Amino acid sequence: MNDKKVVVIYKSNTGFTQKYSEWISEALGCTAISLSETNSLNLNQYDIIIFGGGMHAGKINGIKFIKDNLSAFKDKQIVIFATGGTAPIPEEVEKFRKNNVPENENLPFFYFQSGMNYEKMKGADKMLMGILKIMLKMSKNKSDVERGTEEAIKNSYDYSSRQQIDPLLKYVKSL
Ligand SMILES: Cc1cc2nc3c(=O)[nH]c(=O)nc-3n(C[C@H](O)[C@H](O)[C@H](O)COP(=O)(O)O)c2cc1C
């Protein structure tokens, strides 16, 4: 990393991605800023942009920002991370990467398990979770994954931990 300037940009609805972004910024001694506030920032000054968003029905919240700016960021190093309730099973993480991270750019992707926060969730998201709960409840011959999901989303939980960012820190420090 040496003299490279780094910024963490995040999109966070219930605070998990913000918390991970702040852990990363503390560890790297760089700024972490919400995507909605990036207008106030001159992104030209940064060499490395770390972008993070929460998983939202299989999509990384805010990933459009990276997709839309790929050509503007072509001289920068982009690192993407996602937070989500799903356990960090390699096959699931690979699915998240494949469905979200632009393939031809070969961008590094990291996944950090977080949880679910019903207290901070907005109305539309609460409704979506309610529908998912009903669908899982009604589903007959549930698979192990469905049973696990049904159990996991009943209440708020938090599996986030600072140590999960270590591989990302190691990678960024190697740049
Ligand atoms: C409507 C909704 C959909 C979600 N979809 C997924 C998902 O597809 N995969 C996953 O692992 N977690 C999913 N989650 C859990 C969030 O990804 C998790 O809480 C994330 O850390 C939220 O980040 P934030 O608090 O920064 O917005 C979902 C949560 C909500 C409310």
Short mmCIF file of C-alpha atoms and ligand atoms in Angstrom, two decimals:
data_model
loop_
_atom_site.label_atom_id
_atom_site.label_comp_id
_atom_site.label_asym_id
_atom_site.label_seq_id
_atom_site.Cartn_x
_atom_site.Cartn_y
_atom_site.Cartn_z
CA MET A 1 0.00 0.00 0.00
CA ASN A 2 2.91 2.34 0.96
CA ASP A 3 1.95 5.85 -0.12
CA LYS A 4 -1.31 4.88 -1.82
CA LYS A 5 -4.42 6.76 -0.75
CA VAL A 6 -7.33 4.57 0.27
CA VAL A 7 -11.02 5.30 0.85
CA VAL A 8 -13.83 3.03 2.04
CA ILE A 9 -17.23 3.79 0.51
CA TYR A 10 -20.23 1.93 1.89
CA LYS A 11 -23.96 1.57 1.53
CA SER A 12 -25.54 0.44 4.76
CA ASN A 13 -29.23 0.18 5.69
CA THR A 14 -29.05 -1.25 9.20
CA GLY A 15 -25.48 -0.46 10.23
CA PHE A 16 -23.61 -3.74 9.67
CA THR A 17 -21.67 -2.60 6.59
CA GLN A 18 -20.98 0.75 8.22
CA LYS A 19 -19.47 -1.04 11.23
CA TYR A 20 -17.26 -3.22 9.01
CA SER A 21 -16.24 -0.11 7.02
CA GLU A 22 -15.23 1.69 10.19
CA TRP A 23 -13.17 -1.31 11.34
CA ILE A 24 -11.40 -1.30 7.96
CA SER A 25 -10.80 2.46 8.01
CA GLU A 26 -9.40 2.28 11.56
CA ALA A 27 -7.06 -0.54 10.61
CA LEU A 28 -5.85 1.17 7.43
CA GLY A 29 -5.91 4.73 8.77
CA CYS A 30 -8.15 5.93 5.95
CA THR A 31 -11.55 7.60 5.51
CA ALA A 32 -14.81 5.63 5.51
CA ILE A 33 -17.78 7.43 4.00
CA SER A 34 -21.36 6.58 3.14
CA LEU A 35 -22.11 6.37 -0.60
CA SER A 36 -24.73 9.12 -0.17
CA GLU A 37 -22.03 11.53 1.01
CA THR A 38 -19.41 10.87 -1.67
CA ASN A 39 -20.42 14.04 -3.59
CA SER A 40 -18.43 15.98 -1.00
CA LEU A 41 -15.31 13.98 -1.84
CA ASN A 42 -12.90 14.30 -4.75
CA LEU A 43 -12.47 10.64 -5.68
CA ASN A 44 -9.62 11.48 -8.07
CA GLN A 45 -7.25 11.73 -5.13
CA TYR A 46 -7.61 8.04 -4.21
CA ASP A 47 -5.61 5.11 -5.60
CA ILE A 48 -7.61 2.37 -3.90
CA ILE A 49 -11.40 2.38 -3.51
CA ILE A 50 -12.86 -0.22 -1.17
CA PHE A 51 -16.61 -0.56 -1.70
CA GLY A 52 -18.93 -2.41 0.68
CA GLY A 53 -22.66 -3.11 0.74
CA GLY A 54 -25.06 -5.46 2.49
CA MET A 55 -26.54 -8.45 0.64
CA HIS A 56 -30.12 -7.70 -0.35
CA ALA A 57 -32.02 -10.62 -1.88
CA GLY A 58 -28.85 -11.85 -3.56
CA LYS A 59 -27.65 -8.42 -4.71
CA ILE A 60 -24.98 -6.25 -3.12
CA ASN A 61 -26.63 -3.03 -1.99
CA GLY A 62 -25.15 -0.10 -3.97
CA ILE A 63 -22.93 -2.18 -6.30
CA LYS A 64 -24.37 -0.12 -9.19
CA PHE A 65 -22.03 2.68 -8.08
CA ILE A 66 -19.02 0.51 -8.98
CA LYS A 67 -20.60 -0.90 -12.15
CA ASP A 68 -21.52 2.59 -13.41
CA ASN A 69 -18.05 3.99 -12.72
CA LEU A 70 -15.82 1.18 -13.98
CA SER A 71 -14.35 3.27 -16.77
CA ALA A 72 -13.94 6.35 -14.54
CA PHE A 73 -12.09 4.16 -12.02
CA LYS A 74 -9.96 2.30 -14.56
CA ASP A 75 -6.69 3.63 -13.11
CA LYS A 76 -7.69 2.79 -9.55
CA GLN A 77 -7.63 -0.44 -7.63
CA ILE A 78 -11.13 -1.49 -6.63
CA VAL A 79 -11.83 -3.89 -3.78
CA ILE A 80 -15.37 -5.07 -3.09
CA PHE A 81 -16.84 -6.54 0.07
CA ALA A 82 -20.32 -7.60 1.07
CA THR A 83 -21.90 -8.27 4.45
CA GLY A 84 -24.77 -10.70 4.88
CA GLY A 85 -26.66 -12.95 7.21
CA THR A 86 -25.56 -16.10 5.37
CA ALA A 87 -22.75 -18.15 6.92
CA PRO A 88 -19.51 -17.75 4.95
CA ILE A 89 -19.80 -21.05 3.06
CA PRO A 90 -17.43 -20.92 0.03
CA GLU A 91 -20.15 -21.98 -2.48
CA GLU A 92 -22.52 -19.24 -1.24
CA VAL A 93 -19.76 -16.60 -1.29
CA GLU A 94 -18.87 -17.64 -4.83
CA LYS A 95 -22.54 -17.22 -5.83
CA PHE A 96 -22.59 -13.73 -4.33
CA ARG A 97 -19.41 -12.85 -6.25
CA LYS A 98 -20.62 -14.31 -9.54
CA ASN A 99 -23.98 -12.55 -9.38
CA ASN A 100 -22.60 -9.14 -8.44
CA VAL A 101 -18.96 -8.51 -9.25
CA PRO A 102 -18.21 -7.56 -12.87
CA GLU A 103 -16.55 -10.70 -14.26
CA ASN A 104 -14.14 -9.31 -16.83
CA GLU A 105 -12.60 -6.85 -14.37
CA ASN A 106 -11.24 -9.56 -12.07
CA LEU A 107 -12.02 -7.49 -8.99
CA PRO A 108 -11.15 -8.89 -5.57
CA PHE A 109 -14.21 -9.78 -3.48
CA PHE A 110 -14.51 -10.43 0.27
CA TYR A 111 -17.53 -11.53 2.28
CA PHE A 112 -18.16 -10.88 5.97
CA GLN A 113 -20.98 -12.50 7.89
CA SER A 114 -23.11 -10.01 9.80
CA GLY A 115 -26.66 -10.70 10.90
CA MET A 116 -30.13 -9.26 10.84
CA ASN A 117 -31.33 -6.15 12.64
CA TYR A 118 -35.14 -5.89 12.68
CA GLU A 119 -35.04 -2.83 14.95
CA LYS A 120 -33.20 -0.74 12.33
CA MET A 121 -34.88 -2.27 9.26
CA LYS A 122 -37.07 -0.04 7.10
CA GLY A 123 -40.74 -0.83 6.41
CA ALA A 124 -40.32 -2.29 2.91
CA ASP A 125 -37.51 -4.59 4.04
CA LYS A 126 -39.46 -5.70 7.11
CA MET A 127 -42.33 -6.57 4.79
CA LEU A 128 -40.02 -8.56 2.49
CA MET A 129 -38.69 -10.53 5.44
CA GLY A 130 -42.28 -11.14 6.58
CA ILE A 131 -43.16 -12.57 3.16
CA LEU A 132 -40.04 -14.78 3.20
CA LYS A 133 -40.97 -16.07 6.66
CA ILE A 134 -44.49 -16.97 5.47
CA MET A 135 -43.16 -18.64 2.31
CA LEU A 136 -40.70 -20.73 4.31
CA LYS A 137 -43.37 -21.63 6.85
CA MET A 138 -45.71 -22.84 4.09
CA SER A 139 -43.05 -24.73 2.16
CA LYS A 140 -43.43 -28.52 2.49
CA ASN A 141 -40.46 -30.93 2.48
CA LYS A 142 -38.05 -28.18 3.42
CA SER A 143 -34.40 -28.56 2.49
CA ASP A 144 -31.72 -28.16 5.18
CA VAL A 145 -30.90 -24.70 3.83
CA GLU A 146 -34.58 -23.64 3.99
CA ARG A 147 -34.91 -24.98 7.53
CA GLY A 148 -31.70 -23.17 8.53
CA THR A 149 -32.86 -19.91 6.94
CA GLU A 150 -36.27 -20.15 8.63
CA GLU A 151 -34.58 -20.56 12.01
CA ALA A 152 -31.95 -17.87 11.33
CA ILE A 153 -34.32 -15.07 10.30
CA LYS A 154 -36.79 -15.43 13.19
CA ASN A 155 -35.13 -12.74 15.30
CA SER A 156 -32.34 -10.17 15.13
CA TYR A 157 -28.84 -11.61 15.44
CA ASP A 158 -25.26 -10.40 15.03
CA TYR A 159 -22.39 -12.64 13.99
CA SER A 160 -20.14 -9.80 12.87
CA SER A 161 -16.58 -9.85 14.14
CA ARG A 162 -13.57 -7.67 13.48
CA GLN A 163 -11.30 -10.59 12.65
CA GLN A 164 -13.29 -11.32 9.49
CA ILE A 165 -11.71 -8.27 7.83
CA ASP A 166 -8.16 -9.68 8.17
CA PRO A 167 -7.95 -11.20 4.64
CA LEU A 168 -9.10 -7.89 3.12
CA LEU A 169 -6.57 -5.93 5.18
CA LYS A 170 -3.81 -8.32 4.14
CA TYR A 171 -4.78 -7.95 0.49
CA VAL A 172 -4.96 -4.14 0.56
CA LYS A 173 -1.65 -3.89 2.40
CA SER A 174 -0.07 -6.02 -0.32
CA LEU A 175 -1.05 -3.54 -3.06
C1 LIG B 1 -34.72 -7.54 2.68
C2 LIG B 1 -33.43 -8.20 3.08
C3 LIG B 1 -32.82 -9.09 2.22
C4 LIG B 1 -31.62 -9.74 2.58
N1 LIG B 1 -31.05 -10.61 1.72
C5 LIG B 1 -29.92 -11.26 2.08
C6 LIG B 1 -29.29 -12.18 1.19
O1 LIG B 1 -29.72 -12.38 0.05
N2 LIG B 1 -28.20 -12.84 1.62
C7 LIG B 1 -27.66 -12.63 2.87
O2 LIG B 1 -26.66 -13.26 3.21
N3 LIG B 1 -28.22 -11.73 3.73
C8 LIG B 1 -29.32 -11.04 3.36
N4 LIG B 1 -29.89 -10.13 4.22
C9 LIG B 1 -29.19 -9.77 5.46
C10 LIG B 1 -28.33 -8.52 5.21
O3 LIG B 1 -27.49 -8.73 4.10
C11 LIG B 1 -27.45 -8.17 6.40
O4 LIG B 1 -28.24 -7.81 7.47
C12 LIG B 1 -26.49 -7.06 6.00
O5 LIG B 1 -25.36 -7.07 6.82
C13 LIG B 1 -27.16 -5.72 6.00
O6 LIG B 1 -26.19 -4.72 5.83
P1 LIG B 1 -26.46 -3.22 6.31
O7 LIG B 1 -26.90 -3.26 7.74
O8 LIG B 1 -25.15 -2.56 6.17
O9 LIG B 1 -27.48 -2.67 5.37
C14 LIG B 1 -31.05 -9.47 3.86
C15 LIG B 1 -31.67 -8.57 4.72
C16 LIG B 1 -32.85 -7.92 4.35
C17 LIG B 1 -33.48 -6.96 5.29
#
